[in-house]
Coordinates of C-alpha atoms in Angstrom, one line a residue:
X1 CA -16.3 -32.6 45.7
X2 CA -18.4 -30.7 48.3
X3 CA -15.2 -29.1 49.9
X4 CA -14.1 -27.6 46.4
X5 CA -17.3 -26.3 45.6
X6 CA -17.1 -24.6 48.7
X7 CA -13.9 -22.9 48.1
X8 CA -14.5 -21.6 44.7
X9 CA -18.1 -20.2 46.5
X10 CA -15.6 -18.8 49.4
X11 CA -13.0 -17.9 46.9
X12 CA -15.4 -16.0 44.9
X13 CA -17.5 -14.5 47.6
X14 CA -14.4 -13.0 49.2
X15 CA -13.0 -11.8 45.7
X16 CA -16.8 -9.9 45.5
X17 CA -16.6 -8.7 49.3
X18 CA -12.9 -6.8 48.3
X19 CA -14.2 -6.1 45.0
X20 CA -17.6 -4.4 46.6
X21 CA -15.7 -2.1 48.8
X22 CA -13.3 -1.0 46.9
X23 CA -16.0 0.3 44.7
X24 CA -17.8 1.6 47.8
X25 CA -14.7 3.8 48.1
X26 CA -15.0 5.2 44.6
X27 CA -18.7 5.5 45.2
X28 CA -18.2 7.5 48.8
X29 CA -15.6 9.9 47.2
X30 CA -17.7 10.5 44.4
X31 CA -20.6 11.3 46.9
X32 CA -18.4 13.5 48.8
X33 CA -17.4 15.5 46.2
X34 CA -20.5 15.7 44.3
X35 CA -22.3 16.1 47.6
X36 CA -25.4 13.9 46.7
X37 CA -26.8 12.7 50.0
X38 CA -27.0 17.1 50.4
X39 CA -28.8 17.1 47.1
X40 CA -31.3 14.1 47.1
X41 CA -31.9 15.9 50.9
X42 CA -32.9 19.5 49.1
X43 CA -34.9 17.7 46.4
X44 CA -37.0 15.7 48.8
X45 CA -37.5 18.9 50.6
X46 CA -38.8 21.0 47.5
X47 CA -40.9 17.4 46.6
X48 CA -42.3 17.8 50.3
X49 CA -43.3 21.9 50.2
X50 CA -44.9 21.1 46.4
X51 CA -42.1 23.5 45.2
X52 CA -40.2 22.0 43.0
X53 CA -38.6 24.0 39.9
X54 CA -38.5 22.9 36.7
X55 CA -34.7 21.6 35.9
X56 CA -33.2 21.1 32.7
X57 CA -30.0 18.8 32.3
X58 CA -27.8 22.2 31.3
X59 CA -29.2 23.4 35.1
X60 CA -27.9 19.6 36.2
X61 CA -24.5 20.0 34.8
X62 CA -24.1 23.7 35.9
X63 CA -25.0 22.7 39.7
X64 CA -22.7 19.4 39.4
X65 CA -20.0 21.9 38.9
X66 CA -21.0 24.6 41.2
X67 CA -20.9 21.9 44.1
X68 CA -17.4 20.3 42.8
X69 CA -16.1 23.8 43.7
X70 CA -18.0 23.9 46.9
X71 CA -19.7 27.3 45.4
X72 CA -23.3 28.8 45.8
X73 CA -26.1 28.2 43.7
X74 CA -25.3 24.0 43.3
X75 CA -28.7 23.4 44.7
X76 CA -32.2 23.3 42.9
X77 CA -33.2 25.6 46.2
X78 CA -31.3 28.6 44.9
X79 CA -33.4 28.6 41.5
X80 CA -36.3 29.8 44.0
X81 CA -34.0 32.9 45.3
X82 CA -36.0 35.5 43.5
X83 CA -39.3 33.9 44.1
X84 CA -40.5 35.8 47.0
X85 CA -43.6 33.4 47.5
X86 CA -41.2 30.4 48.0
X87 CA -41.1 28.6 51.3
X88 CA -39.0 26.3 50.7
X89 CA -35.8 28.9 50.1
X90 CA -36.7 30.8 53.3
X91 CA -36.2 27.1 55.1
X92 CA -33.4 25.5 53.6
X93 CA -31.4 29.1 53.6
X94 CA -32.6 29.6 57.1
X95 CA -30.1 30.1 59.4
X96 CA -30.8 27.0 62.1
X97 CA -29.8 24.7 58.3
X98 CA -27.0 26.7 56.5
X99 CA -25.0 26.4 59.8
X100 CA -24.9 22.5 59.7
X101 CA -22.7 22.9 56.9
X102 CA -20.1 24.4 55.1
X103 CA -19.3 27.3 53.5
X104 CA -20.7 26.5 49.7
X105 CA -22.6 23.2 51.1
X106 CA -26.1 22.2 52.3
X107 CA -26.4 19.4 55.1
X108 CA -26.4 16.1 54.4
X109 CA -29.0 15.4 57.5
X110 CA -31.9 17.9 59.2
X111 CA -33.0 16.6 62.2
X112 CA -37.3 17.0 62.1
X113 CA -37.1 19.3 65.0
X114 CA -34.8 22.0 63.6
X115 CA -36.3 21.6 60.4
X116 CA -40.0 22.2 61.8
X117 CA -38.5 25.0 63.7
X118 CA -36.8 26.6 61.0
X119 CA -40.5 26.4 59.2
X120 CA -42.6 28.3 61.7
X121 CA -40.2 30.7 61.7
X122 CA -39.7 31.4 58.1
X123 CA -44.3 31.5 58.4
X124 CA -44.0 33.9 61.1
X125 CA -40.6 36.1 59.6
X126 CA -42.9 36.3 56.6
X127 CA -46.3 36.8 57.5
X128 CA -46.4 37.7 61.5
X129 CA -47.6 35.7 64.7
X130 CA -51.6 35.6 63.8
X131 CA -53.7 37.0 66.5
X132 CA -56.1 35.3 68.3
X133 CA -56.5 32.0 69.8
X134 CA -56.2 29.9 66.1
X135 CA -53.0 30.1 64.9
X136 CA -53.1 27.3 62.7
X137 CA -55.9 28.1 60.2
X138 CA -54.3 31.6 59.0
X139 CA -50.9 29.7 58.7
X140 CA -52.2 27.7 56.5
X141 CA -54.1 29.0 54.1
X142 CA -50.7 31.0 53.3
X143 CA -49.5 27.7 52.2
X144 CA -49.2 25.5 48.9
X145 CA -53.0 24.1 48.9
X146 CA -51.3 20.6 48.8
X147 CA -49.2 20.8 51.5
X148 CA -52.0 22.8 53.7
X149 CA -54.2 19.6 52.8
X150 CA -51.9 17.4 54.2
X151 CA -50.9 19.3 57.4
X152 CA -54.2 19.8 57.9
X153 CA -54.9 16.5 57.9
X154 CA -51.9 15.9 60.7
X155 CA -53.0 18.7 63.3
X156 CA -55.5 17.3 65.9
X157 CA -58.9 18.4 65.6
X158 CA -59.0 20.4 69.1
X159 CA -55.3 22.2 68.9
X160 CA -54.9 25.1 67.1
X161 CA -51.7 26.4 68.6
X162 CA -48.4 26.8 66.8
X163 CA -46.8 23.7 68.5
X164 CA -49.1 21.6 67.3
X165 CA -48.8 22.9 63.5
X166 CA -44.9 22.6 64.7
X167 CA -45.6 18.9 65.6
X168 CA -47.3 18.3 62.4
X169 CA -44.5 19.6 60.3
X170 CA -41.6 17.4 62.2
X171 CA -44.2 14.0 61.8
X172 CA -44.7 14.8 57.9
X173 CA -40.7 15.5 57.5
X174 CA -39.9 12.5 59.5
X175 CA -42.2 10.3 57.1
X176 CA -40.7 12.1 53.5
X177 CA -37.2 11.2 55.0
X178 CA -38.2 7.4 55.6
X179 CA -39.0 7.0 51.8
X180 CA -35.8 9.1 51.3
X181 CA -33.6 6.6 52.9
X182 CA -35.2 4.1 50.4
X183 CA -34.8 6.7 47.5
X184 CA -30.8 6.8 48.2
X185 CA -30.0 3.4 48.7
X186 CA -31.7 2.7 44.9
X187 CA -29.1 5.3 43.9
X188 CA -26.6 4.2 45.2
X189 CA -26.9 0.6 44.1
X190 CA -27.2 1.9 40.6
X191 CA -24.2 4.1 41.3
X192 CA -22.4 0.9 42.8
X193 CA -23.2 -1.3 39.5
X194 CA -22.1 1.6 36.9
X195 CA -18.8 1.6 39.0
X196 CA -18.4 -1.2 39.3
X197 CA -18.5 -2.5 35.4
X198 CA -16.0 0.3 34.8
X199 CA -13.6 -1.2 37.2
X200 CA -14.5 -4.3 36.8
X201 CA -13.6 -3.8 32.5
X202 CA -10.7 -1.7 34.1
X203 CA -8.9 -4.7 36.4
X204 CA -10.7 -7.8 33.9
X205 CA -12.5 -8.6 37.2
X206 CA -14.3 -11.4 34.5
X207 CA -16.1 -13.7 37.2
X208 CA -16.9 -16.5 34.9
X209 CA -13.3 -17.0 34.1
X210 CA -12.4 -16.4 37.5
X211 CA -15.0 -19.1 38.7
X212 CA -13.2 -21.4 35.8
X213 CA -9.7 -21.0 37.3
X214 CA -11.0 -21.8 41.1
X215 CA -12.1 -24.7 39.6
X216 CA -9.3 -25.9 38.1
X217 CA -6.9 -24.3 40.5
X218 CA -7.2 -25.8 43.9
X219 CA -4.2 -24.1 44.9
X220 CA -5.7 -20.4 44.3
X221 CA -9.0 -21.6 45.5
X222 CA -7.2 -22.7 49.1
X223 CA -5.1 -19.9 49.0
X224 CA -8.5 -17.2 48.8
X225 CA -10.5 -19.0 51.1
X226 CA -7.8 -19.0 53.8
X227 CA -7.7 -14.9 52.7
X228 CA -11.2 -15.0 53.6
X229 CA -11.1 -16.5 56.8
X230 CA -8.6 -14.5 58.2
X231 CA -10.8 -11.2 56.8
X232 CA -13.4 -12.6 58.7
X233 CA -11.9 -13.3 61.4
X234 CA -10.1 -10.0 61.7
X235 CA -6.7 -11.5 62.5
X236 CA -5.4 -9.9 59.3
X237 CA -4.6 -7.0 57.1
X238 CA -7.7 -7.7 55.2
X239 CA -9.8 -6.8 57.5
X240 CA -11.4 -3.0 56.5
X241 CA -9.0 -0.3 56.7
X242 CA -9.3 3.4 57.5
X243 CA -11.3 5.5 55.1
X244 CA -8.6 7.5 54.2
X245 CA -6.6 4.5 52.8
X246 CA -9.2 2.1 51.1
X247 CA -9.0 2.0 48.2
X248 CA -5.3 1.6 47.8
X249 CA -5.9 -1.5 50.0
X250 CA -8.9 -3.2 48.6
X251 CA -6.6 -3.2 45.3
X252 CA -3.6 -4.6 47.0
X253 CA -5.7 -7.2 48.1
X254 CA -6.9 -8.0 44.9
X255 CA -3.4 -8.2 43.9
X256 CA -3.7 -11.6 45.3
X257 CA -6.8 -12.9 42.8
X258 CA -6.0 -14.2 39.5
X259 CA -7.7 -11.4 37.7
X260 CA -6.0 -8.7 35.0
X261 CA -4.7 -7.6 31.9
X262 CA -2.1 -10.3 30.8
X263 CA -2.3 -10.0 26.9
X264 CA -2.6 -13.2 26.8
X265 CA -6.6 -13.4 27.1
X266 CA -8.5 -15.9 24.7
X267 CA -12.0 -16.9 24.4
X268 CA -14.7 -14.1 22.9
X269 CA -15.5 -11.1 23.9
X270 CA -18.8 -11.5 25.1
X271 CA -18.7 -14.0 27.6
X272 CA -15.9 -11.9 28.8
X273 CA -18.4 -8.7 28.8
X274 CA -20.8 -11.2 31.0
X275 CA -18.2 -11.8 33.5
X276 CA -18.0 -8.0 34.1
X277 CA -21.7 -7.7 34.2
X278 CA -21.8 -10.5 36.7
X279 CA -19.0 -8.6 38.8
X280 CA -20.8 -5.6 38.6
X281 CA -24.1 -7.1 39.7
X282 CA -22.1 -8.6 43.2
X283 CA -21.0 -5.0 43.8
X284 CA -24.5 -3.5 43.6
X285 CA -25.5 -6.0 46.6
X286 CA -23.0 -3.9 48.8
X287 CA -20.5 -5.4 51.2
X288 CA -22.8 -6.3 54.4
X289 CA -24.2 -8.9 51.8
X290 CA -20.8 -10.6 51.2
X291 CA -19.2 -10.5 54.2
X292 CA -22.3 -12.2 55.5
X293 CA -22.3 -14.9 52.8
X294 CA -18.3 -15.3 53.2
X295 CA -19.0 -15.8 57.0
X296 CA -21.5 -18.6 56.4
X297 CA -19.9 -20.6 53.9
X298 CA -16.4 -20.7 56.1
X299 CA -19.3 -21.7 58.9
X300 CA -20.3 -24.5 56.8
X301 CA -16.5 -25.3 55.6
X302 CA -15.6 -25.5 59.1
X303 CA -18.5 -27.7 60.0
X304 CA -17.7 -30.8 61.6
X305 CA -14.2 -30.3 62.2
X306 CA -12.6 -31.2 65.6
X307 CA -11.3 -28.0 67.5
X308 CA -7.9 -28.7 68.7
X309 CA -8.0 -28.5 72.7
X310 CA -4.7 -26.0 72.8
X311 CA -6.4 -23.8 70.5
X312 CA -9.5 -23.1 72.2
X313 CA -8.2 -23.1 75.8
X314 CA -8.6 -19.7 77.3
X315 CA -11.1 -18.2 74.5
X316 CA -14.7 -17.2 75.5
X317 CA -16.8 -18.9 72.8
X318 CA -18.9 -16.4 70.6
X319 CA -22.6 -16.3 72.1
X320 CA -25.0 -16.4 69.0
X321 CA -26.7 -13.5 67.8
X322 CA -30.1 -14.2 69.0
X323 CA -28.6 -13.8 72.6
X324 CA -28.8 -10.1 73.1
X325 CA -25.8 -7.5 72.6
X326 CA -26.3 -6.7 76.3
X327 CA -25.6 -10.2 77.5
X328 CA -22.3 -10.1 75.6
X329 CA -20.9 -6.8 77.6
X330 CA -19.5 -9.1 80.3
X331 CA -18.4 -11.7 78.6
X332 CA -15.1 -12.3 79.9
X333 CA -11.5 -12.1 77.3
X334 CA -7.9 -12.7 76.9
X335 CA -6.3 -10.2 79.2
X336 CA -3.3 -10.4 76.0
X337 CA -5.7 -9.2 73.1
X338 CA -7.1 -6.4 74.7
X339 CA -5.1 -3.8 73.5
X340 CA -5.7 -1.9 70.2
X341 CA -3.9 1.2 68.5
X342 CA -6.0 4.1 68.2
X343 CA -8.2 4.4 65.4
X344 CA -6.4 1.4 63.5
X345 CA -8.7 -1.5 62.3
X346 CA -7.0 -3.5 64.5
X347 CA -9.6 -5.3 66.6
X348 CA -9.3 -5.4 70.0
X349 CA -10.1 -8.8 72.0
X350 CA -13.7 -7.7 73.4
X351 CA -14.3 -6.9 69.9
X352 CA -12.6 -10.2 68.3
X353 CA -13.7 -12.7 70.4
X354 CA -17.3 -11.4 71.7
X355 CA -19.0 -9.4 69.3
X356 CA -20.8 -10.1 66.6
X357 CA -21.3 -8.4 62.7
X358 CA -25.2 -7.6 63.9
X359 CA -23.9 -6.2 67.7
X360 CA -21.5 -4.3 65.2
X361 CA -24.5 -2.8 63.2
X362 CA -26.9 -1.9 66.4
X363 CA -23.9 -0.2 67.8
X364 CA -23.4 1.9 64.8
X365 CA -27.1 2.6 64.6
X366 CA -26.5 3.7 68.6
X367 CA -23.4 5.8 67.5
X368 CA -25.3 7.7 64.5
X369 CA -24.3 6.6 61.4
X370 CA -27.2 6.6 59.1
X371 CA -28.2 3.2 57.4
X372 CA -26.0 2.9 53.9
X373 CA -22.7 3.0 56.7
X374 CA -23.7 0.4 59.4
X375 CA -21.5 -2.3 57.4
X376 CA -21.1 -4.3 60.5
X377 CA -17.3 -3.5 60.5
X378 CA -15.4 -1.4 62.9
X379 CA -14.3 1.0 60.3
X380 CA -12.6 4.4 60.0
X381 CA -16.5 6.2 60.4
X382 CA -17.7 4.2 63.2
X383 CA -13.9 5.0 65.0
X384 CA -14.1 8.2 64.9
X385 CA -18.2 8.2 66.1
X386 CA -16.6 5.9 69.2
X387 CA -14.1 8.6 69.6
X388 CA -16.3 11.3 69.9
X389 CA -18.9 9.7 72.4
X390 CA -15.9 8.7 74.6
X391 CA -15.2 12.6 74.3
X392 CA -18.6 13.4 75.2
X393 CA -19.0 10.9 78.0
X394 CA -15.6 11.1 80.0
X395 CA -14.1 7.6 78.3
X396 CA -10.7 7.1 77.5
X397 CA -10.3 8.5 74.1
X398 CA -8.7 5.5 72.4
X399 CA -11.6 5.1 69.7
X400 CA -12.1 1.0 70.7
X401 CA -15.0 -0.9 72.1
X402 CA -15.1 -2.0 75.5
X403 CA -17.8 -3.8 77.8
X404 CA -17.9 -0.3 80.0
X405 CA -18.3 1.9 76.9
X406 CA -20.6 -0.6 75.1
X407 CA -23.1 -0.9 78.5
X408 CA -23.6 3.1 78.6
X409 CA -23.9 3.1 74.5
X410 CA -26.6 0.9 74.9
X411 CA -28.4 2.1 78.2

């Protein structure tokens, strides 16, 4: 009884974890085309200078478009071109910011110290170096009286030099950004649940019925949980695959569930409607969620099962994740799984058989990648990120994780 409930939770946990990224993948080309990490970045800047325009939804449509075709003007910013007061278009159009990105684009990311130093120059551009020993107080009583109060409040009491106003600016930007990250992952979870009841309607991804035919079917159930272990595990195809391919392999691998249009659906309509709510609901908790739940429930599947001796012979057991990433480097591995094909998902052995899902996410935080893409998976984004610091740092340049490369990430 215990084992069954189990594999319909594995079954169904595993059917959520491919369901969740394949909408991730409709979500992240919807992002890229749409460019919406550039424009919650330009609104939080306007929110932060106390400049932002009003906006009507005819000005929201006109913009969606203008950045689909990768076109100036998509960004509130560019309402404030003929306002000669406004700070915040001398910044963000500043020259240190437009060439992070694109022709047509803004950047998805400003580091606090460009951005500071794209401020004081815009002040100074604008309204000269003040003369004298205080520099700060003329600077800013040019400014919006709100954001003067507040950077006022930031410069110490005895420096009144431009660095420290500089210092000020990059600690207040650092701050907004913070309770941007939190802004953007709200979005995106409402993004992720809206596309995910369309596909969910769109493939009958109905997760009471589902649940149902687990149940009954101990065959499917086995047959999805064994699916899940070897996603897990990485020793299969369904472990993540390159950005450029996902989403034409999260659905093959739903090919395998028991979901779909078969005309030959009874029961009503609303219940039916529920099961794509439900559906929609797991995809809004993102993928890290369920490939963590799918992990512990094989853990406590597996529990109390004898390893066979001839399995385990040779294979460094997996230090727990309390140990420390850096007492993992050295851990020693199958000479025989340490090879690895460029930027494939293939896993090599050091990253099979020693690290962890949380060593996974601290390295990707190492490499860069900002918080909504440390899944804990050695995907296409944290490949080419590996590539490029073994570029930078003299590595071989075959986008994989070894104990060298890992020991000078993390020095």
């Amino acid at each position: 009884m215990v084992s069954r409930i189990l594999e319909v939770a594995i079954g169904l946990s595993y059917t959520f974890l491919v369901f969740t990224l394949l909408c991730s993948a409709a979500r992240e080309a919807v992002a890229s085309m749409f460019q919406t990490r550039s424009m919650v970045l330009v609104d939080a800047v306007l929110q932060l200078l106390h400049e932002r325009p009003p906006k009507s939804r005819k000005d929201n449509w006109k913009e969606g478009a203008l950045r689909l075709l990768r076109q100036q003007g998509g960004y509130e910013v560019d309402r404030l071109k003929n306002d000669r007061s406004s700070l915040a278009y001398r910044i963000l159009r500043h020259p240190l910011i437009t060439g992070m990105a694109q022709q047509g684009r803004m950047p998805s990311y400003i580091p606090s110290q460009v951005f500071a130093r794209a401020f004081i120059d815009a002040m100074v551009s604008r309204h000269g170096l003040p003369q004298g020993t205080d520099a700060v107080t003329p600077m800013l009583a040019r400014l919006n009286p709100k954001l003067a109060e507040v950077l006022r409040s930031l410069v110490p009491g005895g420096a009144r030099d431009l660095t420290a106003l500089e210092q000020a600016v990059q600690f207040w930007f650092d701050t907004v950004m913070e309770r941007v990250s939190g802004w953007y992952k709200r979005r995106s979870q409402v993004a992720l649940f809206l596309i995910g009841l369309v596909l969910a309607a769109a493939i009958n991804l109905d997760a009471i019925t589902l649940a149902q035919r687990l149940w009954v079917d101990s065959t499917v159930a086995v047959q999805l949980a064994n699916e899940a272990q070897g996603a897990v595990s990485g020793s299969t195809a369904a472990a993540r695959p390159a950005a450029n391919n996902e989403a034409n392999v999260y659905l093959d691998q739903l090919k395998s569930v028991p979901i779909g249009w078969t005309g030959q659906e009874h029961g009503p309509w609303g219940l039916r409607a529920a099961g794509w709510l439900v559906a929609a609901f797991a995809a809004s908790l993102g993928a890290p969620f369920w490939f963590q739940g799918v992990g512990r429930l094989l853990a406590l599947r597996a529990a109390g099962a004898r390893p066979h001796e001839d399995a385990t012979a040779g294979v460094s057991p997996r230090l727990p994740v309390g140990t420390g990433l850096m007492q993992r480097v050295n851990v020693p591995v199958k000479a025989t799984d340490a090879s690895s094909s460029g930027t494939s998902m293939a896993r090599n052995g050091y990253e099979n058989e020693v690290l962890t899902r949380d060593d996974f996410v601290c390295i990707q935080e190492r490499l860069g990648l900002p918080p909504e893409q440390r899944s804990g998976w050695p995907d296409g984004a944290t490949r080419e990120r590996i590539l490029g610091f073994q570029r930078a740092h003299g590595f071989p340049r075959d986008g994989v994780l070894t104990p060298a490369l890992v020991s000078r990430l993390m020095a």
